[in-house]
Amino acid sequence: MNFDDTPQEAEFRAIARAWIGANAPKQYEEDLRKSSLGRTALKNADILDVAKAWQKKKADAGWACLHWPKEYGGRGSSPIERVIWQQEEGPFGQLSRMFIIGHGMCGPTMMAFAREEHKRTYLPPLASGEKVWCQLFSEPAGGSDLAGLRTRAEKDGDDWVINGQKIWTSGAHYSDYGILLTRTDPTVPKHKGLTMFFLDMKSPGVEVRPIKQASGASDFNEVYFTNVRIPDHQRLGEVGDGWNVSLTTLMNERSAIGAAVSTGFPELFEYCSSLMLDDGPAIEDRAVRSKLANWAVKASGLKYTSMRAISALSRGERPGPENSIGKLVAGSMIQDVATYALDLQGAAGVVSGEDAELAGRFQAMLLRAPGTRVEGGTDEIMRNIIAERVLGLPGDIRVDKDVPFNKIPTKGR
Amino acid sequence: MNFDFSDDQKQLRDQARKFLAEKCSPKAVRVVLDGKAPYDKELWKGLAEMGFLGVAIPEDFGGAGAGHLELCVIAEEMGRANAPVPFSSTVYLAAEALLIAGSAAQKKKWLPAIASGDAIGTLALFEGKGNPAPKNVKLAAANGVLNGVKKPVADGTIADFAVVAARTGSSGRDSDISLFLVDLKAGGVEVKSLTNLDPTRGQAEIIFKDCKAEPLGAAGEGWSILTQVLDRAAVLCAFEQVGGSDRALEMGRDYALDRIAFGRQIGSFQAVKHMLADMYVSATLARSNSYYGAWALSTNAAELPEAAAAARISATQAFQHCAKNNIQVHGGMGFTWEFDCHMYYRRANAMALGLGSLSYWEDQLIDRMRKKNAA
């Protein structure tokens, strides 16, 4: 057991640190350091522009998508190197959130299922941030029950014609491409009639409508498809094999190892260290300390769980469903942390935005947090995954499993 | 960076698990639980023969000289088996105190005896209610003799010697406290057995009356030594708690697969699945925090105090959480004496108090984090 860098790791760290020191957009460091879940805003700049510029700079110097192969615009680095990079990149790493869907999910799915010529055409500009990708999966009728989706794809000559609607699509409003899961055969059970494609988001018939969230921000969208044509060569995997293709995507989503999960704890600890309560400093209050300690061990537990996973990865082991715990624990923790930070503010906690304590940092966190517990699989789905795949408990009873999709009831009584 | 035990250490863990599965079945634990023996003497002997008691004791003093990472993997198995032996008192507390502060003669006298299973040791710190704090030490030491009462003392009824915290000053500072070594078989010591939450581990009241004692470590250094001993023991106990958590989770999982109600395995109901998933989550967080503690312990890193407190809190919570929900999964059967669930529930709750309670360690953690942030 060893936390120190090996000589090679130390060398990699030194090179990365020097390059970041010389190239990172330092004028935004303070803003990025103070941002937290629910609020990553830059003064006097559009975050997408800044993110794209930083990503391009990294790509030109060979620092983009460290885990991807070089021929597709990555660096072919080891998992440990990826962690070292993240440690060194620090707050500037927040900028890559704009590309997380593309780099973490769409890219790996393309690598696994696209034709070689498409990989060479589409992956490098994705890695460099010049093109942004989104993932068109969830629908009003299919969120946790993803295989219940209804967007139709029908063959017409060499094309497929798409009609339907997606929802909760992160970043669709600034995306150039997307991967799209559709139903190509409604007469077979739901998991068997799906097919995956990728498409140009500027295709005629694609309409993106941002959704205003509970927080007031708009990170997600509804996307409507009206007779959108996709050439057959943009199909990913076999016709009817879309479910398996999507599992690859989701596996990558949930095993995005090393991606530091936000828990809200560092923010709360920092806040309590300076906050004065009626009876003195918050950090000296018995009740506050007990709360902090409980969250501290969750935050450190997650950190070291991910380090254990990275160690397993470096030995060539595949990460398992164990990683589901990161999102499960962090999601409700950040919600509780935000609630508690506002409790400490008393009546003033109700004020949000720039007029609020710390410019509304915890208020923004509170309003964004419910989304964290739902996106990428709800808490309940995460618990099912752990119970079924780690502990080997029986799967939920699925009454629609062997029923043709078009015979499944769609409404309750 | 490599954040895992080595293959050799994992092999040692497998070896310990196999040994304990054979020599420390729930049936064997019940002999002590039912009060038919104060501890499992044969198991204790076996542990000595396997080299487990002295695994972190240097070869010069009769140990295996392996190290603390090796001790951590054995600790995990001791917890998994719910072993009814004075392992933590002797190996984590008494031996560590000797290793940190003992004179050459003291080490030579006691460490080989610990490694060979010939001597059981303990730490006599508490005096009734309250957590570890210099002000709670009232037992007085003067002119080489001790006068006062310690309680509860883990394994006090079977221990051959004790490390005793005593008051040697009245300045109100930590330096008022000094440590002493006491041969409990000599005169001036009266031991009373106390009933307690976990009968597989004895607790005692020890009355010292003009009892002869030799200093352990320098006068006035007692509190600083004790803090180090408690931090080390916190990490080692955390591994026992992690082992116990995993076992309680396994028991719950197995029962959920076995038991049929409403025409289905109860493990197919989400309410039960999710309860077990949450047990897995807390056990995993505890394991990860404990690994960090193990690293800090084995390298004597500056991070040890903070890492030890985090491991202690996380593992205490996980063991309590898993042990209580294991009973819940079992329903009424879990509440019977006949099923083993209560043994882990008892152990989890007794262990939660033994080195100072959860709220004490929460306080310690925040103090230590503040200190680090200020540095």
PDB file of C-alpha atoms in Angstrom, chain B residues 94-251:
ATOM      1  CA  ALA B  94      -0.867  -3.358  25.439  1.00  0.00           C
ATOM      2  CA  ALA B  95       1.645  -4.410  22.787  1.00  0.00           C
ATOM      3  CA  GLU B  96       1.457  -1.098  20.944  1.00  0.00           C
ATOM      4  CA  ALA B  97       1.980   0.834  24.190  1.00  0.00           C
ATOM      5  CA  LEU B  98       5.052  -1.297  24.879  1.00  0.00           C
ATOM      6  CA  LEU B  99       6.342  -0.835  21.333  1.00  0.00           C
ATOM      7  CA  ILE B 100       5.933   2.926  21.536  1.00  0.00           C
ATOM      8  CA  ALA B 101       7.138   3.599  25.094  1.00  0.00           C
ATOM      9  CA  GLY B 102       8.507   0.449  26.701  1.00  0.00           C
ATOM     10  CA  SER B 103      12.092   0.191  27.959  1.00  0.00           C
ATOM     11  CA  ALA B 104      14.281  -2.541  26.500  1.00  0.00           C
ATOM     12  CA  ALA B 105      13.710  -4.624  29.622  1.00  0.00           C
ATOM     13  CA  GLN B 106       9.941  -4.162  29.544  1.00  0.00           C
ATOM     14  CA  LYS B 107       9.789  -5.088  25.878  1.00  0.00           C
ATOM     15  CA  LYS B 108      11.942  -8.106  26.502  1.00  0.00           C
ATOM     16  CA  LYS B 109       9.773  -9.270  29.344  1.00  0.00           C
ATOM     17  CA  TRP B 110       6.325  -8.802  27.819  1.00  0.00           C
ATOM     18  CA  LEU B 111       6.472  -8.759  24.017  1.00  0.00           C
ATOM     19  CA  PRO B 112       7.752 -12.340  23.579  1.00  0.00           C
ATOM     20  CA  ALA B 113       5.140 -13.469  26.104  1.00  0.00           C
ATOM     21  CA  ILE B 114       2.431 -11.758  24.048  1.00  0.00           C
ATOM     22  CA  ALA B 115       3.654 -13.271  20.794  1.00  0.00           C
ATOM     23  CA  SER B 116       3.733 -16.760  22.282  1.00  0.00           C
ATOM     24  CA  GLY B 117       0.276 -16.432  23.788  1.00  0.00           C
ATOM     25  CA  ASP B 118       1.633 -16.697  27.345  1.00  0.00           C
ATOM     26  CA  ALA B 119       0.590 -13.225  28.449  1.00  0.00           C
ATOM     27  CA  ILE B 120      -2.657 -11.345  28.049  1.00  0.00           C
ATOM     28  CA  GLY B 121      -2.452  -7.594  28.378  1.00  0.00           C
ATOM     29  CA  THR B 122      -4.893  -4.717  28.510  1.00  0.00           C
ATOM     30  CA  LEU B 123      -5.185  -0.977  28.899  1.00  0.00           C
ATOM     31  CA  ALA B 124      -6.749   0.407  32.067  1.00  0.00           C
ATOM     32  CA  LEU B 125      -7.866   3.893  31.100  1.00  0.00           C
ATOM     33  CA  PHE B 126     -11.516   4.561  31.913  1.00  0.00           C
ATOM     34  CA  GLU B 127     -12.945   5.416  35.315  1.00  0.00           C
ATOM     35  CA  GLY B 128     -16.677   5.265  34.838  1.00  0.00           C
ATOM     36  CA  LYS B 129     -18.579   7.610  32.530  1.00  0.00           C
ATOM     37  CA  GLY B 130     -16.771   9.799  30.078  1.00  0.00           C
ATOM     38  CA  ASN B 131     -14.389   9.669  27.165  1.00  0.00           C
ATOM     39  CA  PRO B 132     -10.598   9.686  27.005  1.00  0.00           C
ATOM     40  CA  ALA B 133      -9.461  12.959  28.597  1.00  0.00           C
ATOM     41  CA  PRO B 134      -6.736  13.794  31.132  1.00  0.00           C
ATOM     42  CA  LYS B 135      -9.321  15.261  33.487  1.00  0.00           C
ATOM     43  CA  ASN B 136     -11.113  11.917  33.658  1.00  0.00           C
ATOM     44  CA  VAL B 137      -8.015  10.183  35.036  1.00  0.00           C
ATOM     45  CA  LYS B 138      -8.233  10.317  38.807  1.00  0.00           C
ATOM     46  CA  LEU B 139      -6.329   7.184  39.825  1.00  0.00           C
ATOM     47  CA  ALA B 140      -3.243   8.471  41.607  1.00  0.00           C
ATOM     48  CA  ALA B 141       0.354   7.345  41.361  1.00  0.00           C
ATOM     49  CA  ALA B 142       2.834   8.309  44.034  1.00  0.00           C
ATOM     50  CA  ASN B 143       6.067   6.737  45.223  1.00  0.00           C
ATOM     51  CA  GLY B 144       5.701   3.863  42.791  1.00  0.00           C
ATOM     52  CA  VAL B 145       2.270   2.757  43.993  1.00  0.00           C
ATOM     53  CA  LEU B 146      -1.192   3.184  42.490  1.00  0.00           C
ATOM     54  CA  ASN B 147      -4.442   3.906  44.280  1.00  0.00           C
ATOM     55  CA  GLY B 148      -7.793   4.110  42.548  1.00  0.00           C
ATOM     56  CA  VAL B 149     -10.378   2.291  40.456  1.00  0.00           C
ATOM     57  CA  LYS B 150     -10.523   1.577  36.741  1.00  0.00           C
ATOM     58  CA  LYS B 151     -13.693   0.522  34.983  1.00  0.00           C
ATOM     59  CA  PRO B 152     -14.551  -0.771  32.524  1.00  0.00           C
ATOM     60  CA  VAL B 153     -11.316  -2.566  31.647  1.00  0.00           C
ATOM     61  CA  ALA B 154     -11.668  -4.825  28.619  1.00  0.00           C
ATOM     62  CA  ASP B 155     -10.516  -8.390  29.329  1.00  0.00           C
ATOM     63  CA  GLY B 156      -9.512  -7.237  32.804  1.00  0.00           C
ATOM     64  CA  THR B 157     -10.519 -10.532  34.418  1.00  0.00           C
ATOM     65  CA  ILE B 158      -8.143 -12.607  32.310  1.00  0.00           C
ATOM     66  CA  ALA B 159      -5.281 -10.158  31.758  1.00  0.00           C
ATOM     67  CA  ASP B 160      -1.831 -10.854  33.206  1.00  0.00           C
ATOM     68  CA  PHE B 161      -0.730  -7.243  33.026  1.00  0.00           C
ATOM     69  CA  ALA B 162      -2.172  -3.832  32.383  1.00  0.00           C
ATOM     70  CA  VAL B 163      -0.982  -0.516  31.079  1.00  0.00           C
ATOM     71  CA  VAL B 164      -2.510   1.915  33.557  1.00  0.00           C
ATOM     72  CA  ALA B 165      -3.091   5.637  33.060  1.00  0.00           C
ATOM     73  CA  ALA B 166      -2.498   7.498  36.330  1.00  0.00           C
ATOM     74  CA  ARG B 167      -2.402  11.031  37.625  1.00  0.00           C
ATOM     75  CA  THR B 168       1.047  12.235  38.674  1.00  0.00           C
ATOM     76  CA  GLY B 169       0.415  15.947  38.702  1.00  0.00           C
ATOM     77  CA  SER B 170      -2.214  18.607  39.334  1.00  0.00           C
ATOM     78  CA  SER B 171      -1.247  21.363  36.916  1.00  0.00           C
ATOM     79  CA  GLY B 172      -4.370  20.853  34.790  1.00  0.00           C
ATOM     80  CA  ARG B 173      -2.217  20.032  31.791  1.00  0.00           C
ATOM     81  CA  ASP B 174      -1.842  16.832  29.768  1.00  0.00           C
ATOM     82  CA  SER B 175       1.536  16.352  31.453  1.00  0.00           C
ATOM     83  CA  ASP B 176      -0.263  15.418  34.682  1.00  0.00           C
ATOM     84  CA  ILE B 177      -0.764  11.953  33.290  1.00  0.00           C
ATOM     85  CA  SER B 178       1.805   9.146  33.295  1.00  0.00           C
ATOM     86  CA  LEU B 179       1.597   5.491  32.294  1.00  0.00           C
ATOM     87  CA  PHE B 180       2.483   2.488  34.440  1.00  0.00           C
ATOM     88  CA  LEU B 181       2.899  -1.208  33.896  1.00  0.00           C
ATOM     89  CA  VAL B 182       1.221  -3.405  36.465  1.00  0.00           C
ATOM     90  CA  ASP B 183       1.533  -7.138  36.939  1.00  0.00           C
ATOM     91  CA  LEU B 184      -2.085  -7.981  37.739  1.00  0.00           C
ATOM     92  CA  LYS B 185      -1.140 -11.263  39.384  1.00  0.00           C
ATOM     93  CA  ALA B 186       0.883  -9.429  42.049  1.00  0.00           C
ATOM     94  CA  GLY B 187      -0.549  -7.883  45.217  1.00  0.00           C
ATOM     95  CA  GLY B 188      -2.653  -4.759  45.587  1.00  0.00           C
ATOM     96  CA  VAL B 189      -5.034  -5.617  42.776  1.00  0.00           C
ATOM     97  CA  GLU B 190      -8.657  -6.643  43.105  1.00  0.00           C
ATOM     98  CA  VAL B 191     -10.565  -7.618  39.950  1.00  0.00           C
ATOM     99  CA  LYS B 192     -14.349  -7.859  39.643  1.00  0.00           C
ATOM    100  CA  SER B 193     -16.083  -9.154  36.567  1.00  0.00           C
ATOM    101  CA  LEU B 194     -18.794  -6.894  35.070  1.00  0.00           C
ATOM    102  CA  THR B 195     -21.705  -8.043  32.965  1.00  0.00           C
ATOM    103  CA  ASN B 196     -21.630  -6.192  29.659  1.00  0.00           C
ATOM    104  CA  LEU B 197     -23.204  -5.768  26.215  1.00  0.00           C
ATOM    105  CA  ASP B 198     -20.875  -8.317  24.626  1.00  0.00           C
ATOM    106  CA  PRO B 199     -20.271 -11.390  26.824  1.00  0.00           C
ATOM    107  CA  THR B 200     -17.794 -12.796  24.274  1.00  0.00           C
ATOM    108  CA  ARG B 201     -15.393 -10.150  25.572  1.00  0.00           C
ATOM    109  CA  GLY B 202     -15.099  -9.670  29.319  1.00  0.00           C
ATOM    110  CA  GLN B 203     -15.130  -6.320  31.126  1.00  0.00           C
ATOM    111  CA  ALA B 204     -13.837  -5.734  34.626  1.00  0.00           C
ATOM    112  CA  GLU B 205     -13.560  -3.301  37.453  1.00  0.00           C
ATOM    113  CA  ILE B 206     -10.031  -3.199  38.827  1.00  0.00           C
ATOM    114  CA  ILE B 207      -9.294  -1.731  42.233  1.00  0.00           C
ATOM    115  CA  PHE B 208      -5.701  -0.738  42.913  1.00  0.00           C
ATOM    116  CA  LYS B 209      -4.726  -0.469  46.583  1.00  0.00           C
ATOM    117  CA  ASP B 210      -1.118   0.531  47.208  1.00  0.00           C
ATOM    118  CA  CYS B 211      -0.344  -1.518  44.143  1.00  0.00           C
ATOM    119  CA  LYS B 212       3.294  -1.558  43.008  1.00  0.00           C
ATOM    120  CA  ALA B 213       3.795  -0.301  39.474  1.00  0.00           C
ATOM    121  CA  GLU B 214       6.686   0.512  37.192  1.00  0.00           C
ATOM    122  CA  PRO B 215       6.602   3.561  34.912  1.00  0.00           C
ATOM    123  CA  LEU B 216       6.002   2.978  31.202  1.00  0.00           C
ATOM    124  CA  GLY B 217       7.631   5.775  29.243  1.00  0.00           C
ATOM    125  CA  ALA B 218       8.764   9.065  30.715  1.00  0.00           C
ATOM    126  CA  ALA B 219       6.844  10.726  33.556  1.00  0.00           C
ATOM    127  CA  GLY B 220       4.349  13.252  32.216  1.00  0.00           C
ATOM    128  CA  GLU B 221       4.377  11.708  28.746  1.00  0.00           C
ATOM    129  CA  GLY B 222       1.423   9.452  29.464  1.00  0.00           C
ATOM    130  CA  TRP B 223      -1.188  11.390  27.560  1.00  0.00           C
ATOM    131  CA  SER B 224       0.901  11.825  24.479  1.00  0.00           C
ATOM    132  CA  ILE B 225       1.688   8.084  24.428  1.00  0.00           C
ATOM    133  CA  LEU B 226      -1.943   7.201  25.035  1.00  0.00           C
ATOM    134  CA  THR B 227      -3.066   9.368  22.135  1.00  0.00           C
ATOM    135  CA  GLN B 228      -0.719   7.473  19.840  1.00  0.00           C
ATOM    136  CA  VAL B 229      -1.855   4.126  21.205  1.00  0.00           C
ATOM    137  CA  LEU B 230      -5.522   5.021  20.767  1.00  0.00           C
ATOM    138  CA  ASP B 231      -4.954   6.216  17.197  1.00  0.00           C
ATOM    139  CA  ARG B 232      -3.210   2.982  16.285  1.00  0.00           C
ATOM    140  CA  ALA B 233      -5.850   0.895  17.993  1.00  0.00           C
ATOM    141  CA  ALA B 234      -8.558   2.907  16.213  1.00  0.00           C
ATOM    142  CA  VAL B 235      -7.210   1.801  12.841  1.00  0.00           C
ATOM    143  CA  LEU B 236      -6.805  -1.827  13.926  1.00  0.00           C
ATOM    144  CA  CYS B 237     -10.270  -1.942  15.493  1.00  0.00           C
ATOM    145  CA  ALA B 238     -11.648  -0.383  12.323  1.00  0.00           C
ATOM    146  CA  PHE B 239     -10.465  -3.453  10.448  1.00  0.00           C
ATOM    147  CA  GLU B 240     -12.210  -5.717  12.958  1.00  0.00           C
ATOM    148  CA  GLN B 241     -15.338  -3.630  12.475  1.00  0.00           C
ATOM    149  CA  VAL B 242     -15.016  -3.861   8.691  1.00  0.00           C
ATOM    150  CA  GLY B 243     -14.727  -7.640   8.961  1.00  0.00           C
ATOM    151  CA  GLY B 244     -17.779  -7.713  11.216  1.00  0.00           C
ATOM    152  CA  SER B 245     -19.736  -5.447   8.846  1.00  0.00           C
ATOM    153  CA  ASP B 246     -19.000  -7.698   5.904  1.00  0.00           C
ATOM    154  CA  ARG B 247     -20.036 -10.797   7.816  1.00  0.00           C
ATOM    155  CA  ALA B 248     -23.300  -9.208   8.990  1.00  0.00           C
ATOM    156  CA  LEU B 249     -24.029  -8.112   5.424  1.00  0.00           C
ATOM    157  CA  GLU B 250     -23.336 -11.617   4.130  1.00  0.00           C
ATOM    158  CA  MET B 251     -25.621 -13.147   6.737  1.00  0.00           C
TER     159      MET B 251
END
